[in-house]
CSV table of C-alpha atoms and ligand atoms in Angstrom, one decimal:
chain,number,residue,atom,x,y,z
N,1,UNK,CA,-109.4,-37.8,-202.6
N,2,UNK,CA,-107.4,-40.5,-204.3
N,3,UNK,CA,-104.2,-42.1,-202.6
N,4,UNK,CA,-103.3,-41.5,-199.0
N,5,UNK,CA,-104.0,-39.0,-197.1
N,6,UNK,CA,-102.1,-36.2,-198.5
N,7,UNK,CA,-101.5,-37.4,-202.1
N,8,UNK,CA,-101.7,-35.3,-205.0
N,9,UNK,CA,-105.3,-35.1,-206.3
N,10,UNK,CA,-105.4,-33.6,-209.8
N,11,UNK,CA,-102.4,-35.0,-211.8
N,12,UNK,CA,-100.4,-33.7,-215.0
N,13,UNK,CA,-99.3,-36.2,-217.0
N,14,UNK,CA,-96.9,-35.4,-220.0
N,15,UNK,CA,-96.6,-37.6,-222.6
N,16,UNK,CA,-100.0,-39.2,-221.8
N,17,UNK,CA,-101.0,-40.4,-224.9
N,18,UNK,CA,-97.6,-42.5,-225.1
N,19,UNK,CA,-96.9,-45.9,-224.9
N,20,UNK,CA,-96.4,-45.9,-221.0
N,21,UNK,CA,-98.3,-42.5,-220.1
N,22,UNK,CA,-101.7,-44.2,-221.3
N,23,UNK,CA,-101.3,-47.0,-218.9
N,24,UNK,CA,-100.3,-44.9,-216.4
N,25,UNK,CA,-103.5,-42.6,-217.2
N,26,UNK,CA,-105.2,-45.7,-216.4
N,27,UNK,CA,-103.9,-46.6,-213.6
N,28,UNK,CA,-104.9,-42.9,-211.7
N,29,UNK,CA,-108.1,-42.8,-212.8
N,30,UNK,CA,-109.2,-46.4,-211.6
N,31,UNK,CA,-107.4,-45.4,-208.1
N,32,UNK,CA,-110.0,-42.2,-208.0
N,33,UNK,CA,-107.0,-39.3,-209.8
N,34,UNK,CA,-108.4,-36.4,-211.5
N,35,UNK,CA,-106.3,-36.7,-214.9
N,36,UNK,CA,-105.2,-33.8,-216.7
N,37,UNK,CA,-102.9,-34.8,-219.9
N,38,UNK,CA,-100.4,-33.2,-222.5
N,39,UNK,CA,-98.8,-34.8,-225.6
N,40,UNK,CA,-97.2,-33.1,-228.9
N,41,UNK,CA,-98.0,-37.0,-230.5
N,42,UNK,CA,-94.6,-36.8,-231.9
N,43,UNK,CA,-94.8,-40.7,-231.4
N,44,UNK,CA,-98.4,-41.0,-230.0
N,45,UNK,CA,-102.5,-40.6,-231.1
N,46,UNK,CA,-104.9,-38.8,-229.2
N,47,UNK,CA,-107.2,-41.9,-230.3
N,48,UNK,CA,-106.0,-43.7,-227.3
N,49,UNK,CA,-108.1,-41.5,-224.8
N,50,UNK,CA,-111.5,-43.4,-225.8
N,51,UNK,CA,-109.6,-46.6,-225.1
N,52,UNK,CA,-108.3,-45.1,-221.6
N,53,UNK,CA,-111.6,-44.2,-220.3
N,54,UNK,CA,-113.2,-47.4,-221.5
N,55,UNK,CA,-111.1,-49.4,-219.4
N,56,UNK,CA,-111.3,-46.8,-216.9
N,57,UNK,CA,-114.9,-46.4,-217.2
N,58,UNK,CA,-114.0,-42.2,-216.3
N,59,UNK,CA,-113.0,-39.2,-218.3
N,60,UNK,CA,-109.8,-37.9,-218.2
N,61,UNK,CA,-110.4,-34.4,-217.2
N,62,UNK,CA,-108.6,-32.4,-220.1
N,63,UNK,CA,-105.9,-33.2,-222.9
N,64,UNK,CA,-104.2,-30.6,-224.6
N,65,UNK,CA,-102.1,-30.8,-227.7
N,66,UNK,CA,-98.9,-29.1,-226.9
N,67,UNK,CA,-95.1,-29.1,-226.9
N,68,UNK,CA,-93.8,-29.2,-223.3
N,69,UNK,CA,-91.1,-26.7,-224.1
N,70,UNK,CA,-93.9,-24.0,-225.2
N,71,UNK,CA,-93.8,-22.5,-221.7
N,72,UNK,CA,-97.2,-20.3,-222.5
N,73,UNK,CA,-99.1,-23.0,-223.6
N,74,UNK,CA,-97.9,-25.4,-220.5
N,75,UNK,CA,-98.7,-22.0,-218.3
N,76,UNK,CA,-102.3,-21.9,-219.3
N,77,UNK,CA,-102.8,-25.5,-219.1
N,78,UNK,CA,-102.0,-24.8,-215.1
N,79,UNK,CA,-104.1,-21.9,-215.0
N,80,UNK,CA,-107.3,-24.1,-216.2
N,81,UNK,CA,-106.6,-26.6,-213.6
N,82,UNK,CA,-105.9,-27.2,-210.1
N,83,UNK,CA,-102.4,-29.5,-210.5
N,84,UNK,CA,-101.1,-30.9,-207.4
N,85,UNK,CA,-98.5,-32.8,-208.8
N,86,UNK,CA,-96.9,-33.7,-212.4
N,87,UNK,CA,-95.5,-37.0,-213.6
N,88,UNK,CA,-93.2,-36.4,-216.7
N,89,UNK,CA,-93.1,-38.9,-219.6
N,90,UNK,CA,-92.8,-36.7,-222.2
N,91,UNK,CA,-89.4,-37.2,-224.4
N,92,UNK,CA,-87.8,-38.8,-227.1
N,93,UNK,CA,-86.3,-42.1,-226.4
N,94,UNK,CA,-84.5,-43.9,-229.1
N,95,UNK,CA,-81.3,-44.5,-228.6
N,96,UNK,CA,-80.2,-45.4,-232.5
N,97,UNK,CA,-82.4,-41.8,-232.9
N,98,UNK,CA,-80.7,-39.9,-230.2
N,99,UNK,CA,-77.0,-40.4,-232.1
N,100,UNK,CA,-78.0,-39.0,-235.2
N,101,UNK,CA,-79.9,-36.3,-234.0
N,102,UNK,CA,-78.7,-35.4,-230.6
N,103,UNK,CA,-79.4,-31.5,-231.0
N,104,UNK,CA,-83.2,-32.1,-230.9
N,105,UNK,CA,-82.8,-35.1,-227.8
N,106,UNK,CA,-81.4,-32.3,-226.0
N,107,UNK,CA,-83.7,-29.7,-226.8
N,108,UNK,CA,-86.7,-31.9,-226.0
N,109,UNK,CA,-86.3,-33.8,-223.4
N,110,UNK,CA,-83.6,-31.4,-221.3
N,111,UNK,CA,-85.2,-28.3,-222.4
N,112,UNK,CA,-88.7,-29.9,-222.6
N,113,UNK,CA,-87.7,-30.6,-218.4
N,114,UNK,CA,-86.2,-27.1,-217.5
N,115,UNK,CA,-89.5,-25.4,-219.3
N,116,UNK,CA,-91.8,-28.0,-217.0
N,117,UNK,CA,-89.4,-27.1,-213.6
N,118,UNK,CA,-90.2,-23.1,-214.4
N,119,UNK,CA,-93.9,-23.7,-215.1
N,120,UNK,CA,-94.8,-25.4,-212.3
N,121,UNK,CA,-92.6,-23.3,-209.8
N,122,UNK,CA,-94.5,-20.2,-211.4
N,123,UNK,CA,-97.5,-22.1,-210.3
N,124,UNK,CA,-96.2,-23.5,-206.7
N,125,UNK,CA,-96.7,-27.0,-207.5
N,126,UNK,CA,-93.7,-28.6,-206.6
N,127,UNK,CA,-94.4,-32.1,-206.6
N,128,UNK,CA,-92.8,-34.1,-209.3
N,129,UNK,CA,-92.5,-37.9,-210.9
N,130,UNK,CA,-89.7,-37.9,-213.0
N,131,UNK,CA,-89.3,-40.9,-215.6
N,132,UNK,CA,-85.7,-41.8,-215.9
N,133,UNK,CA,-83.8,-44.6,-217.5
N,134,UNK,CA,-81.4,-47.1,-216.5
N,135,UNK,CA,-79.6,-46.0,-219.7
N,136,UNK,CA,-77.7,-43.4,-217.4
N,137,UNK,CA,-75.9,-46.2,-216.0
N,138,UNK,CA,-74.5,-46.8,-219.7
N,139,UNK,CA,-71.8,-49.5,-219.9
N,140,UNK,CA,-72.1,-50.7,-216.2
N,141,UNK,CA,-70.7,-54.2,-216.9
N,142,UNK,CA,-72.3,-57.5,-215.5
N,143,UNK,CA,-74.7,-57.9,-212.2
N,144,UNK,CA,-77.5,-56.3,-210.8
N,145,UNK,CA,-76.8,-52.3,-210.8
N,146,UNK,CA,-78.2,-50.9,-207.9
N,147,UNK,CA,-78.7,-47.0,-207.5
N,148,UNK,CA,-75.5,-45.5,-206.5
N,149,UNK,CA,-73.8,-46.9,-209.8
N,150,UNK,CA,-72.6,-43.4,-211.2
N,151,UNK,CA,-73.9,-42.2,-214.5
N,152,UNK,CA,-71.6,-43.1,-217.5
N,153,UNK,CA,-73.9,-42.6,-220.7
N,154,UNK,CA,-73.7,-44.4,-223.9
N,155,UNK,CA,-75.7,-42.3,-226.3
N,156,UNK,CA,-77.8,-38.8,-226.2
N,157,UNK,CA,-80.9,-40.4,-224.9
N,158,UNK,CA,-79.4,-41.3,-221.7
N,159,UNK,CA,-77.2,-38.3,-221.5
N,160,UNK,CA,-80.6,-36.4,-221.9
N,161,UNK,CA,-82.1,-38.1,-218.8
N,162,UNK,CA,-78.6,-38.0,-216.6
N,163,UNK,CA,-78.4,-34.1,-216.8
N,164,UNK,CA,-82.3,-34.1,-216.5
N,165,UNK,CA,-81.7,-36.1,-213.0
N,166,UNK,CA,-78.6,-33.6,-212.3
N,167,UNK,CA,-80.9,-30.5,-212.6
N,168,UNK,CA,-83.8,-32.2,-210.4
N,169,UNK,CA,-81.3,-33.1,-208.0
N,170,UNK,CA,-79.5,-29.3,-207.5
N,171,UNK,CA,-83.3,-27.9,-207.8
N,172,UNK,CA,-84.2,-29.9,-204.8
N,173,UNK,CA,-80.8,-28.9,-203.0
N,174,UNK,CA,-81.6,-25.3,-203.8
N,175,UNK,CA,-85.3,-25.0,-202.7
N,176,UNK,CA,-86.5,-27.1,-200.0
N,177,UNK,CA,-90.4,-27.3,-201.4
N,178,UNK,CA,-89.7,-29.4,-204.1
N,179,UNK,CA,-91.0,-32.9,-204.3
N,180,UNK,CA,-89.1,-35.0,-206.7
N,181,UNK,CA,-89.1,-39.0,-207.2
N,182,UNK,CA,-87.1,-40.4,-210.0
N,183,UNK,CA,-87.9,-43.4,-211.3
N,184,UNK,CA,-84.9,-45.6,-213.2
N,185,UNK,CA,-87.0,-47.5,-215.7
N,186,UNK,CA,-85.1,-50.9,-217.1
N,187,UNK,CA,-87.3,-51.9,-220.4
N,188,UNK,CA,-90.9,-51.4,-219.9
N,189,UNK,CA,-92.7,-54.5,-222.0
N,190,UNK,CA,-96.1,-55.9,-223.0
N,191,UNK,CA,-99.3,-54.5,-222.4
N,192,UNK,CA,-102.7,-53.7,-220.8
N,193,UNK,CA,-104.8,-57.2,-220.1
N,194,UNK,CA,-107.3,-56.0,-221.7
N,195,UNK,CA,-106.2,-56.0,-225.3
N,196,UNK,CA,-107.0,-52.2,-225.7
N,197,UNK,CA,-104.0,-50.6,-224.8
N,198,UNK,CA,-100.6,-51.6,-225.8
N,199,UNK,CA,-97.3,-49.9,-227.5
N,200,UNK,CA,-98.3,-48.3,-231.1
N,201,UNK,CA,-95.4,-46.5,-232.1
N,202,UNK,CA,-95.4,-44.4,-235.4
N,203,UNK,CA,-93.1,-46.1,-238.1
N,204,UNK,CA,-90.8,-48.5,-237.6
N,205,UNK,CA,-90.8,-49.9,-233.5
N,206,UNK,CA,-87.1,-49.2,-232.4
N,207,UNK,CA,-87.6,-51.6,-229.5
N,208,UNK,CA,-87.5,-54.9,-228.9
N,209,UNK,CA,-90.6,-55.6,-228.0
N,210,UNK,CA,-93.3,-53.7,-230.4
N,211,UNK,CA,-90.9,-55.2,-233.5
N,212,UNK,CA,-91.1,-59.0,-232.3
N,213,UNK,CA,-95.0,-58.1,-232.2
N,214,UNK,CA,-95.2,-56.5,-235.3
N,215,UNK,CA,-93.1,-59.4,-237.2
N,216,UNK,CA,-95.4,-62.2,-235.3
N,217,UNK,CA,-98.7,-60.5,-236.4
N,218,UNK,CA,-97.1,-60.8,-240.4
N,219,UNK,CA,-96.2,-56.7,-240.4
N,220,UNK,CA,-92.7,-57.3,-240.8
N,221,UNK,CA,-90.8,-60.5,-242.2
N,222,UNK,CA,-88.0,-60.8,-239.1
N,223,UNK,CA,-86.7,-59.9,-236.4
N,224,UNK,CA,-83.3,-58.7,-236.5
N,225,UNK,CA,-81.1,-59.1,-233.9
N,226,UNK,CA,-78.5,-56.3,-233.3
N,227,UNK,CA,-75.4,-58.8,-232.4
N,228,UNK,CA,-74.3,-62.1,-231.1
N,229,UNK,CA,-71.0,-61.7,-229.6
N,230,UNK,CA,-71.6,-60.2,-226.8
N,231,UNK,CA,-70.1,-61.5,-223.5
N,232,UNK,CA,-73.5,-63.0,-222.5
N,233,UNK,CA,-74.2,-67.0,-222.5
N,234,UNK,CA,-76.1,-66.8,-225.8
N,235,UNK,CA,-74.2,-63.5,-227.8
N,236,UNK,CA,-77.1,-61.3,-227.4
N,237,UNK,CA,-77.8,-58.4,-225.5
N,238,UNK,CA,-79.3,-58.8,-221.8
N,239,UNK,CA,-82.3,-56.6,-220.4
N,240,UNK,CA,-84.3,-56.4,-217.5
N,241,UNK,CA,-87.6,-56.7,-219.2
N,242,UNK,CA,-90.6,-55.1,-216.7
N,243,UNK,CA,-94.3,-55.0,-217.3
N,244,UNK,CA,-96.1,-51.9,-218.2
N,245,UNK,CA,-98.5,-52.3,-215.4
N,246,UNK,CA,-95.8,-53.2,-212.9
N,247,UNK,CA,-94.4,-49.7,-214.3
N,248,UNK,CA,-97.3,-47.3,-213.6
N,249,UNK,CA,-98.2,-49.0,-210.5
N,250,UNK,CA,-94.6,-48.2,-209.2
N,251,UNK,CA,-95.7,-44.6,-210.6
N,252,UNK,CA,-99.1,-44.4,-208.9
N,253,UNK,CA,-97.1,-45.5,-205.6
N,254,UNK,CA,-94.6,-42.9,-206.0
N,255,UNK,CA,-97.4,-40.0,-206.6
N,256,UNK,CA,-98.5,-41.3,-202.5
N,257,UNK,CA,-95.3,-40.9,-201.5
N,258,UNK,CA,-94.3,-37.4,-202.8
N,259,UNK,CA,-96.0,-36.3,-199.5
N,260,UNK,CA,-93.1,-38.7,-197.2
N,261,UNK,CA,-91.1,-34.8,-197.6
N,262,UNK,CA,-89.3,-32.6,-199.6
N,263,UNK,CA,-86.0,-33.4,-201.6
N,264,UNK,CA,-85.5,-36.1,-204.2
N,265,UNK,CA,-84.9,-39.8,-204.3
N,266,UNK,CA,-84.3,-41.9,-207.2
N,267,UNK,CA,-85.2,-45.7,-207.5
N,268,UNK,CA,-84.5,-48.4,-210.4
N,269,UNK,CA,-88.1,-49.9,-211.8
N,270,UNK,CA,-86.9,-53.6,-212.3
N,271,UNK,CA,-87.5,-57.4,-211.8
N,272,UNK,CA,-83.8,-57.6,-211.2
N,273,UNK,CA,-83.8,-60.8,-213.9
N,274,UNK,CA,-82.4,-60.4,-217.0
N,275,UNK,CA,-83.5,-62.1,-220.4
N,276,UNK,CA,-81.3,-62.1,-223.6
N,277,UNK,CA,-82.9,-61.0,-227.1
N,278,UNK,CA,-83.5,-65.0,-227.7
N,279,UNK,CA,-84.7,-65.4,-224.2
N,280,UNK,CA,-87.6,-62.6,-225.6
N,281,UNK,CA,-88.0,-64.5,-229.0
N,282,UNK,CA,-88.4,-67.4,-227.7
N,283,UNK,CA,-91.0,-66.4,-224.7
N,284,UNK,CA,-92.7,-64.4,-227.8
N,285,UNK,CA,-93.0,-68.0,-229.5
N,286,UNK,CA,-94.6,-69.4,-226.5
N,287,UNK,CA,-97.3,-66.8,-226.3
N,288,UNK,CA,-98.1,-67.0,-229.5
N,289,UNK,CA,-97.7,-70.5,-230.7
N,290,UNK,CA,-95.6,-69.3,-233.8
N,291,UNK,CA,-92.5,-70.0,-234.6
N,292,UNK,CA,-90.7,-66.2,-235.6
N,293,UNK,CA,-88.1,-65.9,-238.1
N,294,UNK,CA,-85.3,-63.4,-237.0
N,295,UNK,CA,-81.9,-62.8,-238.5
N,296,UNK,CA,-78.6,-62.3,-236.5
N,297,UNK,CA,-77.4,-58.7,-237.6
N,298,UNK,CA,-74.6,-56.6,-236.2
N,299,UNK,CA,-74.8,-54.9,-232.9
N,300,UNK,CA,-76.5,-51.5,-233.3
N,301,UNK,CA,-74.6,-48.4,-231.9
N,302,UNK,CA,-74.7,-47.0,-228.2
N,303,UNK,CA,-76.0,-50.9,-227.1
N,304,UNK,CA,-74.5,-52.8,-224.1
N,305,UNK,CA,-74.0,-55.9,-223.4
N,306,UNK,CA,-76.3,-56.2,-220.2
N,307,UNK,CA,-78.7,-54.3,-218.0
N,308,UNK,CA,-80.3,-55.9,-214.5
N,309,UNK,CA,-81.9,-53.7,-212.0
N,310,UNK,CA,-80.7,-54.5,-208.4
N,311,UNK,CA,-84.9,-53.5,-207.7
N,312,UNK,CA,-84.6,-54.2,-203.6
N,313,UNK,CA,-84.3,-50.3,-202.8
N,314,UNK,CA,-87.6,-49.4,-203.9
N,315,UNK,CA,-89.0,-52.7,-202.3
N,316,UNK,CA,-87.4,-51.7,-199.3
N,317,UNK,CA,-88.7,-48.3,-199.4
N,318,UNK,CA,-92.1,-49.0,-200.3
N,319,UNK,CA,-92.7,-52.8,-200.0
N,320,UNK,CA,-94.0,-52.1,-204.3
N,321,UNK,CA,-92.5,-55.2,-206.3
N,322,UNK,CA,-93.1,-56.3,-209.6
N,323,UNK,CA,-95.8,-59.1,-210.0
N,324,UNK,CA,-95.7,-60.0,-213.6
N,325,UNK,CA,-93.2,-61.7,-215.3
N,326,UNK,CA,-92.1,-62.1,-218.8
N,327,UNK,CA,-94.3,-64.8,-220.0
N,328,UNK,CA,-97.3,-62.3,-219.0
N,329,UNK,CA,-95.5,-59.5,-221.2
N,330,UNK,CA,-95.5,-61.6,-224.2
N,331,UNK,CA,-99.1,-62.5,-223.3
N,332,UNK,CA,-100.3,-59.2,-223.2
N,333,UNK,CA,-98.1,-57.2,-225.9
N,334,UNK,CA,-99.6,-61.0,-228.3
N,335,UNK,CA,-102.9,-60.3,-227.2
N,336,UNK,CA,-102.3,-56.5,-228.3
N,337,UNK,CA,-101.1,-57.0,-231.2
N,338,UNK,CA,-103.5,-59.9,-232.5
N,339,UNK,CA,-106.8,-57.2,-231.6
N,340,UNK,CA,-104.9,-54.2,-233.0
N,341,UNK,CA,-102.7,-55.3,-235.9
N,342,UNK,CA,-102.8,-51.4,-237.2
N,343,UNK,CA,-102.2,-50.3,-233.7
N,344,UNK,CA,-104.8,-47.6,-233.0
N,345,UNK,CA,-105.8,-46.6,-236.8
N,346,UNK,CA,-109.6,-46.5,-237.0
N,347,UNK,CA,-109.9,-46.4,-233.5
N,348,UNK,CA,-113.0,-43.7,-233.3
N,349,UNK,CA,-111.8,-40.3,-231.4
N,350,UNK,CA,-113.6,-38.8,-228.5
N,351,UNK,CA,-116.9,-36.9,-229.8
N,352,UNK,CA,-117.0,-33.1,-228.9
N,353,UNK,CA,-113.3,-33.2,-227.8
N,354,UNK,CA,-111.7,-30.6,-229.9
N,355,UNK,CA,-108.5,-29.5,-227.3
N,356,UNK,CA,-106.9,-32.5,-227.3
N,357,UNK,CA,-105.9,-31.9,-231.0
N,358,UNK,CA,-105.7,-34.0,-234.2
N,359,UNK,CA,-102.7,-35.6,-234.2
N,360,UNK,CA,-100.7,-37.0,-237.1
N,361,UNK,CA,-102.9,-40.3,-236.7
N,362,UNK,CA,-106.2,-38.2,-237.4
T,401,UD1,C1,-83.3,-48.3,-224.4
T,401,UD1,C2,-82.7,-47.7,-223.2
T,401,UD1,C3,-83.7,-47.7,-222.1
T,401,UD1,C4,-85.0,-46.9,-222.6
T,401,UD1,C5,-85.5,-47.6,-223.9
T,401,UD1,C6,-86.6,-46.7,-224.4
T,401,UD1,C7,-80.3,-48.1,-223.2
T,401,UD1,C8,-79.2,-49.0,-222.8
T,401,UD1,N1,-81.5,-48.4,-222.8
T,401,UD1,O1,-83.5,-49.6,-224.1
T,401,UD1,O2,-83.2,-47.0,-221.0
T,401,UD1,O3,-85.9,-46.9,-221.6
T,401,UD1,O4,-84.4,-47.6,-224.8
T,401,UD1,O5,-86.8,-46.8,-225.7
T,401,UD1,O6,-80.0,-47.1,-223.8
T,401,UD1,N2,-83.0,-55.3,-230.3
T,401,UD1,C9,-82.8,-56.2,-231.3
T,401,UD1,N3,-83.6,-56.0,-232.5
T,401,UD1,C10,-84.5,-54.9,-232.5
T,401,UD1,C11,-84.7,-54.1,-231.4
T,401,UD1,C12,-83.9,-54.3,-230.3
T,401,UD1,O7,-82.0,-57.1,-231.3
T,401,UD1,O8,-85.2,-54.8,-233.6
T,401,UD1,C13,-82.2,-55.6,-229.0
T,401,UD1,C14,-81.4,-54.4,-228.6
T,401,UD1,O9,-80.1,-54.4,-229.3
T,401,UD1,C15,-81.3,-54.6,-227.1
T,401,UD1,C16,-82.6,-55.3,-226.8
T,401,UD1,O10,-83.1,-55.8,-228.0
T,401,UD1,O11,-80.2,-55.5,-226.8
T,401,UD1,C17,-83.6,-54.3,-226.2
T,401,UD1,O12,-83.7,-53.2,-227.1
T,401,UD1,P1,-84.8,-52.0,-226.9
T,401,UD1,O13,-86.1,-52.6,-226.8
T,401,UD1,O14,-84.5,-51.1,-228.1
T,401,UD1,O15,-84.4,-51.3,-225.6
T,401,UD1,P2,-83.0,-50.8,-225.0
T,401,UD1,O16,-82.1,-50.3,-226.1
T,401,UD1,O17,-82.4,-51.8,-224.1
């Protein structure tokens, strides 16, 4: 039995062949989880499983190429296995995306969410990890945001995930059995320490992070940065820049404490230290040893100025803080980058696996 006494043993995990479901698959399995995954690999490769259970030296139980909104498919995934609980990755998450096509953010990730809710209720497992954004905080201003800031979204994206909390929260009102931790992620950076996993996303990266690695390793010829006036001591935009293995072991904590009781809580995932766009470049520089030529641009739409988890509820709640800092991000996404320049193309697939799908990586 993995966790505590009472914790979930055989885990869902949407969206684990993404950038932070793989870690988190990780994660379970070296803390003893059974790991049951789906992924549509709309921004994803089932190659990463042989990489997962490398590090892990375990199997992940079962993947299964699906869309989380096709509730027969999702049903008969529950059938096969004993699920005791479900963290929820799976969605779209770029912003600059999310205003042009807002119909399909809201479809996925809202409808993607309500198709989960009814699967798993037809199923009785009411035990949930949502993963949430700051985002819903939108426009908050400066200072450390703690939890009760209300939700005043900027783009679809973070609308998608504010109505997504709204539903979890009047689900949990509404039926006492149900289980359900939110997690508020801030930016979720760098990379497994191994140099096997890291973020591979299809096309061109959207975020910060994945582009300043693809432009050090010679993909890409800059960096551009999306505005310098912003009221911040440099002009560019301030984040709250979190390690992806701070991030699932926050996750891996929270899967123990579904069993404190029913009802839902929501906490931010933060350092509660913010670093502008040159504070990351230049951090990026260190790490590597290169220098990284970027180009100031204008500011790209549904952006604010500055986003800083106050992180001392979930500290308080759980005594789980964040360990790494950004230097270590840097290290690790480097490190990542420099053993993967293709991300994971050519990395060989599972033999005899055949339900976890091809993927639009092969
Ligand atoms: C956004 C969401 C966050 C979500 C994440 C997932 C908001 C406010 N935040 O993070 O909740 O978890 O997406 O994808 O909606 N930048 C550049 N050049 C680039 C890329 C980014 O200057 O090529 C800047 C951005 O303008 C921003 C910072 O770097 O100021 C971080 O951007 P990014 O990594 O895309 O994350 P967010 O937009 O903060």
């Amino acid at each position: 039995m993995a966790g505590r006494k009472g914790s979930p043993s055989t885990v869902l995990v949407t969206g684990g062949a993404g950038f932070i479901g793989s870690h988190a698959c990780v994660e379970l399995l070296d803390h003893g989880y059974e790991v049951i995954v789906v992924d549509d690999y709309s921004n994803s490769c089932p190659r990463v499983f042989s990489r997962v259970e490398r590090i892990a030296g375990r199997f992940v139980g079962a993947v299964y190429e699906l869309d989380i909104r096709d509730r027969r498919a999702l049903s008969a995934v529950f059938d096969r296995h004993p699920v005791d609980a479900v963290v929820h990755f799976a969605a779209h998450k770029a912003v600059g995306e999310s205003t042009r096509m807002p119909a399909a953010y809201y479809d996925t990730n809202i409808g993607g969410t309500t198709a989960l809710l009814h699967v798993m209720d037809e199923h009785g497992v009411r035990r949930l990890v949502f993963s949430s954004s700051c985002s819903v905080y939108g426009d908050a201003g400066e200072g450390p945001l703690d939890e009760s800031t209300p939700h005043r979204p900027t783009n679809p994206y973070a609308a998608s995930k504010a109505v997504c909390e709204t539903v979890l929260a009047d689900l949990c009102r509404a039926d006492r059995r149900w289980s359900v931790l939110c997690l508020r992620y801030f930016n979720p950076a760098g990379a497994h320490p191994s140099g096997l996993l890291g973020e591979d996303p299809h096309g061109t990266p959207d975020n910060l992070f994945p582009y300043v690695s693809q432009v050090a390793v010679g993909r890409r010829p800059r960096l551009r940065v999306f505005g310098s006036d912003y009221p911040t001591p440099d002009g560019t935009a301030i984040r709250d820049y979190l390690h992806v293995m701070d991030t699932v072991e926050a996750h891996r904590v929270a899967l123990d404490r579904l069993a404190d009781g029913p009802g839902m809580k929501v906490f931010n995932l933060g350092r509660g230290s913010g670093s502008s766009v040159l504070d990351v470049v230049a951090a990026f520089e260190r790490a590597s040893g290169l220098t990284l030529p970027y180009e100031i641009t204008g500011r790209r739409a549904g952006d604010v100025a500055e986003l800083v988890a106050d992180a001392g509820a979930v500290a308080r709640a759980w005594g789980w803080r964040p360990v790494r800092d950004l230097a270590d991000m840097c290290r690790d996404a480097w490190r990542f980058q420099q053993l993967n320049p293709h991300g994971y193309q050519g990395t060989p697939r599972r033999p005899g696996r055949h339900d976890e799908g091809a993927g639009p990586c092969g």
